[in-house]
PDB file of C-alpha atoms in Angstrom:
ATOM      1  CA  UNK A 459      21.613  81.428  13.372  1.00 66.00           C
ATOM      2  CA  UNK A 460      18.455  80.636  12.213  1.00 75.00           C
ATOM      3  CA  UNK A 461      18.084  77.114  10.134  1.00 93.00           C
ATOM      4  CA  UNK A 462      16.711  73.847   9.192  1.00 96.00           C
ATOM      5  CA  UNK A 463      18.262  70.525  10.691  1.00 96.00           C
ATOM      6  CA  UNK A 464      17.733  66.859   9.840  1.00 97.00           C
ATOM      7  CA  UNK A 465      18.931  63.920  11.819  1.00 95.00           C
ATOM      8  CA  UNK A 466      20.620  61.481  11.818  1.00 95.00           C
ATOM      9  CA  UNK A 467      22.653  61.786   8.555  1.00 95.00           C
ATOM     10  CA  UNK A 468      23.025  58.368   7.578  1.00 95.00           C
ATOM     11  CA  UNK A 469      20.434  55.536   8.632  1.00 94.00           C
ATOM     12  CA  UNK A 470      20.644  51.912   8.171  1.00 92.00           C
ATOM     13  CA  UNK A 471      17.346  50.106   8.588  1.00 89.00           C
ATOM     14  CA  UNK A 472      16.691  46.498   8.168  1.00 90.00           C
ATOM     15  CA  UNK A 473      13.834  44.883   5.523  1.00 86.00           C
ATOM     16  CA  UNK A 474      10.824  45.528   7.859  1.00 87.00           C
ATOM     17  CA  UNK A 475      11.730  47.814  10.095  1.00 91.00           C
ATOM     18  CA  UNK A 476       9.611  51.391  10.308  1.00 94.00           C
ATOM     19  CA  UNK A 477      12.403  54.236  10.865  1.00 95.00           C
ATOM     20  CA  UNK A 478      11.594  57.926  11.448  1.00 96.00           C
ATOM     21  CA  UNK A 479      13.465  61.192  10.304  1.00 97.00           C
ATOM     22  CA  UNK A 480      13.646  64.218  11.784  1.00 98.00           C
ATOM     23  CA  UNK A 481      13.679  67.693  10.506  1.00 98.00           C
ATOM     24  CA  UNK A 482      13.330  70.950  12.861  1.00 98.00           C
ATOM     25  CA  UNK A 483      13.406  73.917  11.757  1.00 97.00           C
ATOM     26  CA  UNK A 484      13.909  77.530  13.623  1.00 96.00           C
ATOM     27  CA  UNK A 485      12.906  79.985  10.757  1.00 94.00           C
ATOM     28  CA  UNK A 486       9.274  80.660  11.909  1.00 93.00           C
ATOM     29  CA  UNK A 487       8.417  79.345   8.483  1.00 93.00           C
ATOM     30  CA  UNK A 488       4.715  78.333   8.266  1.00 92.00           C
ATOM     31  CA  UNK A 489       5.386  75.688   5.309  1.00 92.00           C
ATOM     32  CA  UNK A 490       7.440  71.907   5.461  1.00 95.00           C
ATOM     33  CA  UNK A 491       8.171  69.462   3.226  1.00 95.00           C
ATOM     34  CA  UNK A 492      10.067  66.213   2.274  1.00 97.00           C
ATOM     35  CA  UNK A 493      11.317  65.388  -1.165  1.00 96.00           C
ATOM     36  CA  UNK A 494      13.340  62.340  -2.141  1.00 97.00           C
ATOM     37  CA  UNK A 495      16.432  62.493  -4.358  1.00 95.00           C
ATOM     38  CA  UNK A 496      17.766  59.540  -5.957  1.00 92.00           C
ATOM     39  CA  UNK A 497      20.532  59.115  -8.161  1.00 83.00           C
ATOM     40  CA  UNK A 498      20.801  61.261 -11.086  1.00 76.00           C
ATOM     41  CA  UNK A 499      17.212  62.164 -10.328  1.00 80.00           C
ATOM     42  CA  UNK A 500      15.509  65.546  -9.917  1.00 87.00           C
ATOM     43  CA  UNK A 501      13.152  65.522  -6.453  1.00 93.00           C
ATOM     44  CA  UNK A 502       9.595  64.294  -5.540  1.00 94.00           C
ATOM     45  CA  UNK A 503       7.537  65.231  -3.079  1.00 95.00           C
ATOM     46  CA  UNK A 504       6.373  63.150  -0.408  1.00 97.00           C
ATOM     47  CA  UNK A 505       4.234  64.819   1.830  1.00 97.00           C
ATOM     48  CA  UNK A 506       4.081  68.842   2.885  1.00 95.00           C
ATOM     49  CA  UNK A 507       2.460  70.842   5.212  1.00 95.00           C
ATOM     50  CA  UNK A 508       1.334  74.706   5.342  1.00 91.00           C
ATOM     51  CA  UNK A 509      -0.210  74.374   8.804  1.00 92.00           C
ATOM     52  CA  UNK A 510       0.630  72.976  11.723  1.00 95.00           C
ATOM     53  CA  UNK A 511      -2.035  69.926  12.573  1.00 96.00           C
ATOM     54  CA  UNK A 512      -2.178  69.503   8.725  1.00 95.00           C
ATOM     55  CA  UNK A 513      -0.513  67.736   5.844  1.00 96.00           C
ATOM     56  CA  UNK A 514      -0.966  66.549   2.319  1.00 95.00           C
ATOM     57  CA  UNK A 515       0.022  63.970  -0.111  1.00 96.00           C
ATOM     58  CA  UNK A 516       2.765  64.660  -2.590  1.00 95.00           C
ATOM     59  CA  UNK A 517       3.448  63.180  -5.648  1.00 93.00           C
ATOM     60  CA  UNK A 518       5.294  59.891  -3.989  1.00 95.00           C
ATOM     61  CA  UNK A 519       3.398  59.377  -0.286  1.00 97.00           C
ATOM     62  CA  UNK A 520       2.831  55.917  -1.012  1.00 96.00           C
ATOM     63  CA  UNK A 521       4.744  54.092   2.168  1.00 96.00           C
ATOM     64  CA  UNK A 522       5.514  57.504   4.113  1.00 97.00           C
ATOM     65  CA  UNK A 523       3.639  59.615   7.146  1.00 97.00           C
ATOM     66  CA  UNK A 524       4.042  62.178   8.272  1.00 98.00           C
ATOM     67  CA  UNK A 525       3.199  64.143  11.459  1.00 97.00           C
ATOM     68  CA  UNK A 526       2.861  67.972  12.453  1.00 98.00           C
ATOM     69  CA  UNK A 527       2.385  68.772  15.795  1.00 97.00           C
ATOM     70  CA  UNK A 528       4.557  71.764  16.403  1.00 97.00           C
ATOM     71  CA  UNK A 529       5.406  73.938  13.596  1.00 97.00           C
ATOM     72  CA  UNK A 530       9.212  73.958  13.979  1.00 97.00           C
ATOM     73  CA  UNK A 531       9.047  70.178  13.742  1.00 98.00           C
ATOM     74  CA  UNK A 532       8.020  67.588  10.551  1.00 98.00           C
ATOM     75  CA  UNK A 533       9.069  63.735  10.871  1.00 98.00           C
ATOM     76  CA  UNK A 534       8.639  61.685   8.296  1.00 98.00           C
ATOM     77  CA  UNK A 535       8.271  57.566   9.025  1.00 97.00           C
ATOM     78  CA  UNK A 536       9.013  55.467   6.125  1.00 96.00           C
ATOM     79  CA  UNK A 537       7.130  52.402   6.519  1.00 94.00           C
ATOM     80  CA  UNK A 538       7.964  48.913   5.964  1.00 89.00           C
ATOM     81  CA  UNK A 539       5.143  49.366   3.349  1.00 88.00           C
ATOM     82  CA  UNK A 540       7.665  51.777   1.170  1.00 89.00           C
ATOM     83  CA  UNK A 541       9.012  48.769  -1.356  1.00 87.00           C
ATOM     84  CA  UNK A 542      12.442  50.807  -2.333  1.00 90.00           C
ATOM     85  CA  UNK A 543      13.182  53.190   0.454  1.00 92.00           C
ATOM     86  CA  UNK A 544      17.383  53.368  -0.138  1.00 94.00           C
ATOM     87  CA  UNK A 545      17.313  57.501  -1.008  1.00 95.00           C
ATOM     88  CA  UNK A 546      18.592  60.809  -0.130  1.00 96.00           C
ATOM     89  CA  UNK A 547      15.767  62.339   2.059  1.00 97.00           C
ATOM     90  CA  UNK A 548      15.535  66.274   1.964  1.00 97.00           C
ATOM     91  CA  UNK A 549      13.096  68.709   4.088  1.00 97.00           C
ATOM     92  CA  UNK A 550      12.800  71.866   3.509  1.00 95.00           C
ATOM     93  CA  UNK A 551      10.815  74.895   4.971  1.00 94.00           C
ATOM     94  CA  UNK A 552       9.435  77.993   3.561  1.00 91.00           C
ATOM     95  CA  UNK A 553       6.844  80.788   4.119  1.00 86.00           C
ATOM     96  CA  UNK A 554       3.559  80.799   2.693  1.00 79.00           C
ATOM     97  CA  UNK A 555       4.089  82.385  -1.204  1.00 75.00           C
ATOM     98  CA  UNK A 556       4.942  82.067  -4.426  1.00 65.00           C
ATOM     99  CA  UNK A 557       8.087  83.901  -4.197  1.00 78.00           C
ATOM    100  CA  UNK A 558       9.717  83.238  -0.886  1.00 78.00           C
ATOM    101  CA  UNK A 559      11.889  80.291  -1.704  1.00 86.00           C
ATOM    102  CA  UNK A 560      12.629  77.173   0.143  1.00 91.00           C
ATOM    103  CA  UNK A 561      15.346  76.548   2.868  1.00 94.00           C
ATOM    104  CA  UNK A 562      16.694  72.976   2.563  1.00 95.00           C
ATOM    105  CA  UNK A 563      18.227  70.807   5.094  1.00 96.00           C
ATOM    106  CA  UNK A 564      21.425  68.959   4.435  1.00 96.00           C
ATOM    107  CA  UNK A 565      19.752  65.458   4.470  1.00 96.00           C
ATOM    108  CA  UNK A 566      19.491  61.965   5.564  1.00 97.00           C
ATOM    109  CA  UNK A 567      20.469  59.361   3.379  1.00 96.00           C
ATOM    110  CA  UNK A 568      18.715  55.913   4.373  1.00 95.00           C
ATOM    111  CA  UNK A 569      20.064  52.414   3.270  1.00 94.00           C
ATOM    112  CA  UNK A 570      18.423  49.255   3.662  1.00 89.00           C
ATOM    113  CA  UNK A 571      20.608  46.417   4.823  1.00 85.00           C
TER     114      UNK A 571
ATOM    115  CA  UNK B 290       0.330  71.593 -15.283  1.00 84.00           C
ATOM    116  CA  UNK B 291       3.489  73.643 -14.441  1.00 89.00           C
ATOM    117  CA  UNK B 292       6.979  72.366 -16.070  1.00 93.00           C
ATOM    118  CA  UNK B 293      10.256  73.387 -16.024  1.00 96.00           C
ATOM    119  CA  UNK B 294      12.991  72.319 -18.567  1.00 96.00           C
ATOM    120  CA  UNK B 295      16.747  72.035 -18.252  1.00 95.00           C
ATOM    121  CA  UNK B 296      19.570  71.005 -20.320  1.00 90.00           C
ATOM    122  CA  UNK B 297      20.740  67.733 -20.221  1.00 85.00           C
ATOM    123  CA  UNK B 298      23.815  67.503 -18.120  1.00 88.00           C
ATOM    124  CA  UNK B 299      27.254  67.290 -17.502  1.00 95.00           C
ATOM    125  CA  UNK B 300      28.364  70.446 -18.398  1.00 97.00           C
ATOM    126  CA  UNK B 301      31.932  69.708 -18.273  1.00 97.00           C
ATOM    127  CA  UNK B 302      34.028  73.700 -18.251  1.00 97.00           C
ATOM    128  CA  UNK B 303      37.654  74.392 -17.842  1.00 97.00           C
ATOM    129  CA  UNK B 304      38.249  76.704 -15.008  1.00 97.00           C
ATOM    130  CA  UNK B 305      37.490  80.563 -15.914  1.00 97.00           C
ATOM    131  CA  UNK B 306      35.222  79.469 -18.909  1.00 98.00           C
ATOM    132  CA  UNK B 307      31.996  81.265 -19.259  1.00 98.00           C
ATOM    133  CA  UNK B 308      28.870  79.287 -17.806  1.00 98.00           C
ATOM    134  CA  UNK B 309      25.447  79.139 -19.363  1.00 98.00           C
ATOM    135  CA  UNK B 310      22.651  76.383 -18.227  1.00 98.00           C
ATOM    136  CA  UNK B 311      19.472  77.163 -20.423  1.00 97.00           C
ATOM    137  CA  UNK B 312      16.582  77.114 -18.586  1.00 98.00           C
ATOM    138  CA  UNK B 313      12.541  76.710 -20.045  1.00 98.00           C
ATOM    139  CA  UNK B 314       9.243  76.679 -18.336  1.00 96.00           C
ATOM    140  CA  UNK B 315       5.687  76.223 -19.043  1.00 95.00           C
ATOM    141  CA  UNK B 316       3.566  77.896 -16.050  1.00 91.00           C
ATOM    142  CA  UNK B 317      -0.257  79.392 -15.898  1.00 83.00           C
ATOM    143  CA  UNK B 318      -0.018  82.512 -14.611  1.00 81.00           C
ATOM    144  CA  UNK B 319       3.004  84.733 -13.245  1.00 85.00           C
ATOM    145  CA  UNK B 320       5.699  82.776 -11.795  1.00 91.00           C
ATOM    146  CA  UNK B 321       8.346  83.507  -9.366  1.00 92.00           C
ATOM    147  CA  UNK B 322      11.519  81.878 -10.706  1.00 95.00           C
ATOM    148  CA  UNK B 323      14.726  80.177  -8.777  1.00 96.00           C
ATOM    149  CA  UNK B 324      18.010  78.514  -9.423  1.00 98.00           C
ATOM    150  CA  UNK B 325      19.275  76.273  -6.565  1.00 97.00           C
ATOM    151  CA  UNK B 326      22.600  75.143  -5.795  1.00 98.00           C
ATOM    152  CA  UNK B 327      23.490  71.060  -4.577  1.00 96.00           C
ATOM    153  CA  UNK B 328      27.068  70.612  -3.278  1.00 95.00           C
ATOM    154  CA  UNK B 329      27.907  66.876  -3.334  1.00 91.00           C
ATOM    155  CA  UNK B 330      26.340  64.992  -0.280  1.00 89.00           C
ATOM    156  CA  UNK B 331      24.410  68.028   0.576  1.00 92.00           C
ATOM    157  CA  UNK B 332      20.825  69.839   0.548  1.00 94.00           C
ATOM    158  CA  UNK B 333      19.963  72.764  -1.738  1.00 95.00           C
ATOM    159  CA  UNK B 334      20.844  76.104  -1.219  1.00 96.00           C
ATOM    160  CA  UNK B 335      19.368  79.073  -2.887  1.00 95.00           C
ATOM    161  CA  UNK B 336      21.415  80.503  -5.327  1.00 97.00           C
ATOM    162  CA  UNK B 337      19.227  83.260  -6.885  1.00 97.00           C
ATOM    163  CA  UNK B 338      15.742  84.178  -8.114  1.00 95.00           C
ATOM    164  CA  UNK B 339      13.482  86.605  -9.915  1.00 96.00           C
ATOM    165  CA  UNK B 340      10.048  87.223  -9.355  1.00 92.00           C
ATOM    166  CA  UNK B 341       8.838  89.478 -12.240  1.00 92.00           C
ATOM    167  CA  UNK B 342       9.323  89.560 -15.860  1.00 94.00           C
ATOM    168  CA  UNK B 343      12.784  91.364 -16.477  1.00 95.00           C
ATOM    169  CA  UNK B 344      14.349  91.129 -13.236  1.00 96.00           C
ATOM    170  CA  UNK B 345      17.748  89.928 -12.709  1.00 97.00           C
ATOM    171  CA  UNK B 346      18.942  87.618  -9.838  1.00 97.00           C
ATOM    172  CA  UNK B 347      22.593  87.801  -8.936  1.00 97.00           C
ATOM    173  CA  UNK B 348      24.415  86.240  -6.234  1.00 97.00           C
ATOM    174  CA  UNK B 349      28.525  85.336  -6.234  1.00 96.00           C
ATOM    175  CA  UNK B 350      28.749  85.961  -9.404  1.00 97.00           C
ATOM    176  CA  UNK B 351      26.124  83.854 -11.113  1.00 98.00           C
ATOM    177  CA  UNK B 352      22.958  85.981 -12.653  1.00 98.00           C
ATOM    178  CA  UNK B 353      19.726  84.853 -14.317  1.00 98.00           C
ATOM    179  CA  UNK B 354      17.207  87.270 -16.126  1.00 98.00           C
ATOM    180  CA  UNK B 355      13.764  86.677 -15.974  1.00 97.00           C
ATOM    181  CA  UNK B 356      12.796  86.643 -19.674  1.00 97.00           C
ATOM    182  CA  UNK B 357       8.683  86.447 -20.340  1.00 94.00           C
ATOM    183  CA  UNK B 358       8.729  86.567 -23.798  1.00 94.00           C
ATOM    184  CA  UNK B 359      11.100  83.559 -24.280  1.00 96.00           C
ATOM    185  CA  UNK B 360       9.766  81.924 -20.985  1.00 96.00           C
ATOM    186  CA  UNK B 361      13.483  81.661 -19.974  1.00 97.00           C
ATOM    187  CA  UNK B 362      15.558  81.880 -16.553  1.00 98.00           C
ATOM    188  CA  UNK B 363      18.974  80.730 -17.661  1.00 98.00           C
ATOM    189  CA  UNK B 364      21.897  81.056 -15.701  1.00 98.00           C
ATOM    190  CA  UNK B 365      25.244  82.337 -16.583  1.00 98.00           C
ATOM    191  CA  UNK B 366      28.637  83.620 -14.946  1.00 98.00           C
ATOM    192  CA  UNK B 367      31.546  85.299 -16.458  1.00 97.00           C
ATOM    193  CA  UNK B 368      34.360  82.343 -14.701  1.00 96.00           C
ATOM    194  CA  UNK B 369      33.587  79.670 -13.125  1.00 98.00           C
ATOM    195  CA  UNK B 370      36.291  78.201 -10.565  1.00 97.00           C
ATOM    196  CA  UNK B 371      36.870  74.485  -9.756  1.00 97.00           C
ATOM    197  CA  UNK B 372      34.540  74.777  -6.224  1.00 96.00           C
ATOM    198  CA  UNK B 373      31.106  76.022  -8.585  1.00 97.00           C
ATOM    199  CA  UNK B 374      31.410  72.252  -9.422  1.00 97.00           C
ATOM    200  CA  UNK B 375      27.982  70.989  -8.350  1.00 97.00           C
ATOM    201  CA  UNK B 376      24.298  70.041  -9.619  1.00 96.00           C
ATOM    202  CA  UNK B 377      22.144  73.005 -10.468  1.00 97.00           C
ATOM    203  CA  UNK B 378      18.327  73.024 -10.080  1.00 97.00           C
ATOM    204  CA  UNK B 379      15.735  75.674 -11.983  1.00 97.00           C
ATOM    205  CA  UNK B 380      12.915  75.738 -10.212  1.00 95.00           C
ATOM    206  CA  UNK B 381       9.444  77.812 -10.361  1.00 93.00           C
ATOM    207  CA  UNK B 382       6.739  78.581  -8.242  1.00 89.00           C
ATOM    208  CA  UNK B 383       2.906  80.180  -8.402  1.00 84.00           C
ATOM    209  CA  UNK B 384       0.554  81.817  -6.349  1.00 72.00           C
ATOM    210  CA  UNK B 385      -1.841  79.061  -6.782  1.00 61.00           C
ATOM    211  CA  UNK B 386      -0.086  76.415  -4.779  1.00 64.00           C
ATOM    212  CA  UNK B 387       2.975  77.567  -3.692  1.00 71.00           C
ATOM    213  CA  UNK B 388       4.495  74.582  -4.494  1.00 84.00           C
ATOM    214  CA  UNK B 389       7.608  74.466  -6.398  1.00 87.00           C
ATOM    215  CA  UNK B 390       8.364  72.565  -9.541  1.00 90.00           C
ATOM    216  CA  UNK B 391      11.681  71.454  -9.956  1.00 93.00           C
ATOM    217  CA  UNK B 392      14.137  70.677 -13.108  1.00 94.00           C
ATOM    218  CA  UNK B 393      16.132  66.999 -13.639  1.00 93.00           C
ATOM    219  CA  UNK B 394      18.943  69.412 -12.253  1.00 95.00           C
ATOM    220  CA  UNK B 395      21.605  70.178 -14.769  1.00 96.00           C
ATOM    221  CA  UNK B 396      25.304  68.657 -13.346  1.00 96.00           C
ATOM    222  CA  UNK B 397      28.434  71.127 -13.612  1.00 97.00           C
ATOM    223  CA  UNK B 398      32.034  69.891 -13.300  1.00 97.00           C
ATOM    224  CA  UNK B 399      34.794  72.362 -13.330  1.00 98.00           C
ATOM    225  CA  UNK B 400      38.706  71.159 -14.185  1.00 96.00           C
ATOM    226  CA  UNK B 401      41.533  73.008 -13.065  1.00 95.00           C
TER     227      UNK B 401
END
């Protein structure tokens, strides 16, 4: 079956540290993105890409990259730069359009210890 | 810029009540529209959407109309059960970016 995957599911990372999150995705979808979710909050977006060897800035990039080399894969790093990085981390994929609606992942949630 | 508007939540239902979560947006243009479903500790799933004025969306038993003259998408279902417990997310999207914009998400909690 055809879907999107992020790993791991829960991260620990130390004050400092750079830690990287995966998301693949099999759909043949042309589009990625990350958002961040954090309690009782709606999403931002951190970074998405419509192409593969190209990206852009969401609302929230500050302290994130992002990579896209193949199109079935998007990692995002969150930096040691990103001041509050404890959050629920979602990708999602989608085709190119207005009305083809996202796929999600099932997320990573990230804790700094 | 593009905004979408849901009611504040919980919406706290005994089992078999009827569901509504009213949902506004402001968008230039013709936008598809999309309600999303977030099971606790989980991603998004779609739940439904409607991408011209007067369609209907419908999918296990939840159904949203797209209404242009009220600039609504509001979802509703007949009886809920305990496991439609969950945050719900309206959600929009144009041909100019093809970006969605999300709602706050609108919290549902179901009691036996």
């Amino acid at each position: 079956d055809g879907g999107i995957t992020q790993s791991p599911k829960y991260l620990f990372r130390k004050e400092g540290q750079n830690v990287t999150l995966s998301c693949e995705q099999n759909l043949n979808h042309d589009a990625m993105y990350w958002y961040r979710q954090d309690p009782g909050q709606g999403l931002r977006l951190i970074y998405y890409s419509q192409i593969v060897n190209d990206f852009q800035k969401g609302d929230i990039a500050e302290g994130y990259s992002v990579s896209r080399e193949k199109k079935e894969s998007f990692p995002l790093t969150v930096t040691s730069a990103q001041k509050n990085p404890t959050a629920f981390y979602l990708c999602a994929s989608s085709m190119v359009g207005a009305s083809s609606g996202y796929t999600f992942g099932s997320g990573t949630r990230l804790t700094v210890v | 810029g593009d905004s979408v508007t849901q009611m504040e939540g919980p919406v706290t239902l005994s089992e078999e009540a009827f569901l509504t979560i009213n949902c506004t947006y402001t968008a230039t243009g013709y936008p598809s529209l999309f309600w999303y479903v977030q099971y606790p500790g989980e991603g998004l799933q779609l739940l439904l959407k409607a991408t011209k004025a007067d369609d209907k969306g419908s999918n296990k038993g939840f159904e949203a109309t797209y209404r242009k003259e009220t600039t609504s998408f509001h979802l509703e279902k007949g009886s809920v059960q305990v496991s439609d417990s969950a945050v719900y997310f309206c959600a929009l999207s144009t041909g100019g970016s093809y970006i969605p914009t999300f709602g706050r998400g609108t919290s549902l909690i179901v009691h036996p």
